[in-house]
Coordinates of C-alpha atoms and ligand atoms in Angstrom, one line a residue:
M1 CA -73.3 -54.3 -62.8
L2 CA -73.2 -53.6 -66.5
S3 CA -73.2 -57.1 -68.0
V4 CA -71.3 -58.0 -71.1
G5 CA -74.7 -58.7 -72.6
G6 CA -76.0 -55.2 -71.7
L7 CA -72.9 -53.6 -73.1
A8 CA -73.2 -55.6 -76.3
A9 CA -76.9 -54.8 -76.7
G10 CA -76.3 -51.0 -76.2
M11 CA -73.5 -51.0 -78.8
A12 CA -75.4 -53.1 -81.2
H13 CA -78.5 -50.9 -81.1
E14 CA -76.5 -47.7 -81.5
I15 CA -74.6 -49.1 -84.5
N16 CA -77.7 -50.8 -86.1
N17 CA -79.5 -47.7 -87.2
P18 CA -76.7 -45.8 -89.0
L19 CA -75.6 -49.1 -90.5
A20 CA -79.0 -49.7 -91.9
S21 CA -78.9 -46.2 -93.4
I22 CA -75.5 -46.8 -95.0
L23 CA -76.7 -50.1 -96.6
Q24 CA -79.9 -48.6 -97.8
A25 CA -78.2 -45.6 -99.3
L26 CA -75.8 -47.9 -101.1
Q27 CA -78.7 -49.7 -102.6
V28 CA -80.2 -46.5 -103.8
V29 CA -76.9 -45.3 -105.3
N30 CA -76.6 -48.6 -107.3
R31 CA -80.2 -48.4 -108.5
R32 CA -79.8 -44.8 -109.7
L33 CA -76.7 -45.8 -111.7
D34 CA -78.6 -48.5 -113.6
P35 CA -79.0 -47.4 -117.2
D36 CA -82.0 -49.7 -117.6
L37 CA -84.3 -47.9 -115.1
P38 CA -86.6 -45.5 -117.0
A39 CA -86.3 -42.8 -114.3
N40 CA -82.5 -42.8 -114.6
A41 CA -82.7 -42.8 -118.4
G42 CA -85.1 -39.8 -118.4
V43 CA -82.9 -37.6 -116.3
A44 CA -79.7 -38.6 -118.2
R45 CA -81.5 -37.8 -121.5
E46 CA -82.4 -34.3 -120.2
L47 CA -78.8 -33.7 -119.3
G48 CA -77.4 -35.2 -122.5
L49 CA -75.6 -37.8 -120.5
D50 CA -74.7 -41.4 -121.6
L51 CA -75.3 -43.6 -118.6
G52 CA -73.6 -46.5 -120.3
L53 CA -70.5 -44.4 -120.4
V54 CA -70.9 -43.4 -116.8
R55 CA -71.0 -47.2 -116.0
Q56 CA -67.9 -47.7 -118.1
Y57 CA -66.1 -44.9 -116.3
M58 CA -67.0 -46.4 -112.9
E59 CA -65.8 -49.8 -113.9
Q60 CA -62.5 -48.5 -115.3
R61 CA -61.8 -46.3 -112.2
G62 CA -62.6 -49.1 -109.9
L63 CA -65.7 -47.3 -108.4
T64 CA -67.9 -50.3 -108.9
D65 CA -65.5 -52.5 -106.9
F66 CA -65.4 -49.9 -104.2
L67 CA -69.2 -49.8 -104.0
R68 CA -69.2 -53.6 -103.8
G69 CA -66.6 -53.5 -101.1
M70 CA -68.6 -51.0 -99.1
H71 CA -71.7 -53.2 -99.3
E72 CA -69.7 -56.3 -98.2
A73 CA -68.2 -54.5 -95.3
G74 CA -71.6 -53.2 -94.3
V75 CA -73.2 -56.6 -94.4
R76 CA -70.3 -58.0 -92.3
A77 CA -70.8 -55.3 -89.7
A78 CA -74.5 -56.0 -89.7
R79 CA -73.8 -59.7 -89.0
I80 CA -71.5 -58.9 -86.1
V81 CA -74.2 -56.6 -84.7
S82 CA -76.9 -59.3 -85.0
N83 CA -74.5 -61.8 -83.2
M84 CA -74.2 -59.3 -80.4
L85 CA -77.9 -58.9 -80.1
G86 CA -78.5 -62.6 -80.3
F87 CA -76.2 -63.0 -77.3
S88 CA -77.6 -60.2 -75.2
R89 CA -81.2 -60.9 -75.8
K90 CA -80.7 -64.2 -74.1
S91 CA -78.7 -63.1 -71.1
G92 CA -79.6 -61.5 -67.9
G93 CA -82.2 -64.1 -66.8
E94 CA -82.4 -65.8 -63.5
C95 CA -80.4 -68.8 -62.5
A96 CA -82.4 -72.0 -61.8
P97 CA -81.6 -75.7 -61.3
C98 CA -81.3 -77.1 -64.9
H99 CA -80.6 -80.4 -66.5
L100 CA -77.8 -79.8 -69.0
A101 CA -78.8 -82.8 -71.1
E102 CA -82.2 -81.2 -71.7
I103 CA -80.6 -77.8 -72.6
L104 CA -78.2 -79.7 -75.0
D105 CA -81.1 -81.3 -76.7
K106 CA -82.8 -77.9 -77.1
A107 CA -79.7 -76.5 -78.7
V108 CA -79.5 -79.4 -81.1
E109 CA -83.1 -78.7 -82.1
L110 CA -82.3 -75.1 -82.5
A111 CA -79.4 -75.9 -84.8
S112 CA -81.5 -78.3 -86.9
G113 CA -83.8 -75.4 -87.7
D114 CA -81.2 -72.7 -88.2
Y115 CA -81.7 -71.1 -91.6
D116 CA -78.2 -69.7 -91.7
L117 CA -76.7 -73.1 -90.9
K118 CA -78.9 -74.9 -93.5
K119 CA -77.5 -72.6 -96.2
Q120 CA -73.9 -73.8 -95.4
Y121 CA -74.5 -77.3 -94.2
D122 CA -77.7 -79.0 -93.2
F123 CA -77.4 -80.1 -89.6
R124 CA -79.8 -83.0 -90.1
H125 CA -77.2 -84.9 -92.2
I126 CA -75.0 -85.3 -89.1
E127 CA -75.3 -88.3 -86.8
I128 CA -75.8 -87.2 -83.2
I129 CA -74.7 -89.6 -80.6
R130 CA -75.8 -89.1 -77.0
E131 CA -73.9 -90.5 -74.1
F132 CA -75.7 -89.0 -71.1
V133 CA -75.2 -90.3 -67.6
P134 CA -78.7 -90.6 -66.3
D135 CA -80.2 -89.1 -63.1
M136 CA -77.6 -86.4 -62.7
E137 CA -78.1 -83.6 -60.2
P138 CA -79.3 -80.4 -61.7
V139 CA -76.9 -77.5 -62.1
D140 CA -77.6 -73.9 -61.1
C141 CA -77.5 -72.0 -64.3
Q142 CA -79.1 -69.6 -66.7
G143 CA -80.7 -72.0 -69.2
M144 CA -81.1 -69.6 -72.2
E145 CA -77.4 -68.6 -71.9
M146 CA -76.3 -72.2 -71.8
E147 CA -78.4 -73.0 -74.8
Q148 CA -76.6 -70.3 -76.6
V149 CA -73.3 -71.8 -75.5
F150 CA -74.1 -75.2 -76.8
F151 CA -75.7 -73.8 -80.0
N152 CA -72.5 -71.8 -80.8
I153 CA -70.3 -74.9 -80.4
L154 CA -72.7 -77.1 -82.4
K155 CA -72.8 -74.6 -85.2
N156 CA -69.0 -74.5 -85.4
A157 CA -69.0 -78.3 -85.4
A158 CA -71.5 -78.4 -88.3
Q159 CA -69.5 -75.8 -90.2
A160 CA -66.3 -77.8 -89.6
L161 CA -67.8 -81.1 -90.6
K162 CA -68.5 -79.6 -94.0
D163 CA -64.7 -79.6 -94.5
R164 CA -64.0 -83.0 -93.0
P165 CA -60.8 -84.5 -94.6
D166 CA -62.3 -87.9 -95.6
A167 CA -65.8 -87.4 -97.1
S168 CA -66.4 -91.2 -96.9
V169 CA -66.4 -90.9 -93.1
A170 CA -70.0 -90.0 -92.0
P171 CA -70.2 -86.7 -90.1
R172 CA -70.8 -87.3 -86.4
I173 CA -71.2 -85.2 -83.3
T174 CA -71.0 -86.9 -79.9
L175 CA -72.6 -85.3 -76.9
R176 CA -71.7 -86.3 -73.4
V177 CA -73.0 -85.3 -70.0
R178 CA -71.3 -86.7 -66.9
P179 CA -70.8 -85.8 -63.3
E180 CA -67.6 -85.0 -61.5
K181 CA -67.4 -84.3 -57.8
L182 CA -68.1 -80.6 -58.0
N183 CA -69.0 -80.1 -61.6
A184 CA -71.3 -81.2 -64.3
V185 CA -69.3 -81.9 -67.4
V186 CA -70.5 -81.5 -71.0
E187 CA -68.5 -82.6 -74.0
I188 CA -69.3 -81.8 -77.6
E189 CA -67.1 -83.7 -80.0
D190 CA -67.0 -83.8 -83.8
N191 CA -65.1 -85.9 -86.3
G192 CA -64.3 -82.9 -88.5
P193 CA -60.9 -81.6 -89.7
G194 CA -59.9 -80.3 -86.3
M195 CA -57.4 -77.4 -86.0
S196 CA -53.8 -76.6 -85.7
E197 CA -52.3 -75.8 -82.3
D198 CA -52.0 -72.1 -83.4
V199 CA -55.7 -72.0 -84.1
R200 CA -56.7 -74.0 -81.1
R201 CA -54.9 -71.6 -78.7
R202 CA -56.8 -68.6 -80.1
V203 CA -60.3 -69.8 -80.6
F204 CA -61.8 -68.0 -77.6
E205 CA -60.4 -64.6 -78.6
P206 CA -63.0 -62.1 -79.7
F207 CA -63.0 -61.7 -83.5
F208 CA -60.6 -64.6 -84.1
T209 CA -61.9 -66.5 -87.1
T210 CA -60.5 -68.7 -89.9
K211 CA -63.7 -68.4 -91.9
D212 CA -64.4 -66.3 -94.9
V213 CA -65.8 -62.8 -94.7
G214 CA -69.6 -63.1 -94.1
V215 CA -69.4 -66.6 -92.8
G216 CA -67.5 -66.1 -89.5
T217 CA -67.4 -63.2 -87.1
G218 CA -65.1 -64.8 -84.6
L219 CA -67.6 -64.0 -81.8
G220 CA -69.2 -67.4 -81.2
L221 CA -66.6 -68.9 -78.9
S222 CA -65.8 -65.6 -77.1
V223 CA -69.4 -65.5 -76.2
V224 CA -69.2 -69.1 -75.0
F225 CA -66.2 -68.2 -72.9
F226 CA -67.9 -65.2 -71.3
I227 CA -71.1 -67.1 -70.5
V228 CA -69.3 -70.1 -69.0
A229 CA -66.4 -68.5 -67.2
E230 CA -67.7 -65.1 -66.3
N231 CA -71.4 -65.7 -65.8
H232 CA -71.3 -69.3 -64.4
K233 CA -67.8 -69.5 -62.9
G234 CA -67.2 -72.6 -64.9
S235 CA -64.5 -73.5 -67.4
V236 CA -64.3 -74.3 -71.1
A237 CA -61.5 -76.0 -73.0
V238 CA -60.9 -77.5 -76.4
E239 CA -58.8 -80.4 -77.4
S240 CA -58.0 -80.9 -81.1
A241 CA -55.5 -81.9 -83.6
P242 CA -55.4 -81.4 -87.4
G243 CA -57.5 -84.2 -89.0
G244 CA -58.5 -85.4 -85.5
G245 CA -61.7 -83.6 -84.9
A246 CA -62.4 -81.2 -82.0
R247 CA -63.7 -81.7 -78.5
F248 CA -65.1 -78.9 -76.4
V249 CA -65.3 -79.6 -72.7
I250 CA -67.4 -77.5 -70.4
R251 CA -67.4 -77.7 -66.6
L252 CA -70.2 -76.0 -64.6
P253 CA -70.1 -76.1 -60.8
Y254 CA -73.3 -77.6 -59.4
S255 CA -73.7 -74.6 -57.2
R256 CA -71.7 -71.4 -57.3
S257 CA -72.2 -70.8 -53.6
G258 CA -71.0 -74.3 -52.6
Ligands
ADP1 N1 -65.4 -77.8 -84.2 C1 -64.4 -77.1 -84.7 N2 -63.5 -77.6 -85.6 C2 -62.5 -76.9 -86.2 N3 -62.3 -75.6 -85.9 C3 -63.1 -75.0 -85.1 C4 -64.2 -75.7 -84.4 N4 -64.8 -74.8 -83.6 C5 -64.2 -73.6 -83.8 N5 -63.2 -73.7 -84.6 C6 -62.2 -72.6 -85.0 O1 -62.4 -71.5 -84.1 C7 -62.6 -70.3 -84.8 C8 -63.5 -69.4 -83.9 O2 -64.8 -69.9 -83.8 P1 -65.9 -68.8 -83.4 O3 -65.5 -68.0 -82.2 O4 -67.2 -69.6 -83.3 O5 -66.0 -67.8 -84.6 P2 -66.5 -68.2 -86.1 O6 -67.3 -69.4 -86.1 O7 -67.3 -67.0 -86.5 O8 -65.3 -68.3 -87.0 C9 -63.3 -70.8 -86.1 O9 -63.1 -69.8 -87.1 C10 -62.5 -72.1 -86.4 O10 -61.3 -71.8 -87.0
MG2 MG1 -68.8 -69.8 -84.7

């Protein structure tokens, strides 16, 4: 079976090389238009060309903006590709009995060290509350994939907490692990701004994002959905209201055969 991860990896690799060429070429174009670089100035002089005027022409005809737009679009595409690779690299492993609380802790650790996240909002400012029911049965799952699931949700929570409505309320994420008859249940809850019903309904759609270009790709939660529902036959849901934080609830069956 061609897994979602395999497909994503194939596409990502195929797109990566031409994309890198485009971005590199753009950089060269920009450099060679720079009137201050001696090599450019030399050639321009030979041709009797005023590079300052060339720059001015480009500004007036909007070419500089187009070049900037091309660069931004390229960077955005590169980010989507790297998200796809991040997902696929970690999938395809064997299922083994796992303790979800341990995987959750690993994901928190991963988020605390995430460079990208630190640039937007340092995860370590957030209070993490753990409500773990002890001595739970292990769950048959693919640990690395589940780590990615929890990481994606935690990253969203941290990003959302940056925009919490009342800055005097300390940012908080509550993690819960508890048993049900057939499932292990994990909850990840934040006290951020929450979301409208329209947004809530769409969060698991691929490429759905409310974030700025370059910040969000809209892939995080679709990856979550695939890993949980497709690969683990579990379920994921979100409860939220504007101003009321968000709570993601993941259910994984203890055993997919039983
Ligand atoms: N904890 C949260 N609080 C508020 N909104 C959230 C939260 N998690 C996800 N969202 C919403 O779901 C959207 C989709 O999330 P995701 O698939 O991870 O893509 P991205 O983070 O790239 O936007 C986000 O853009 C945001 O609007
Ligand atoms: Mg996200």
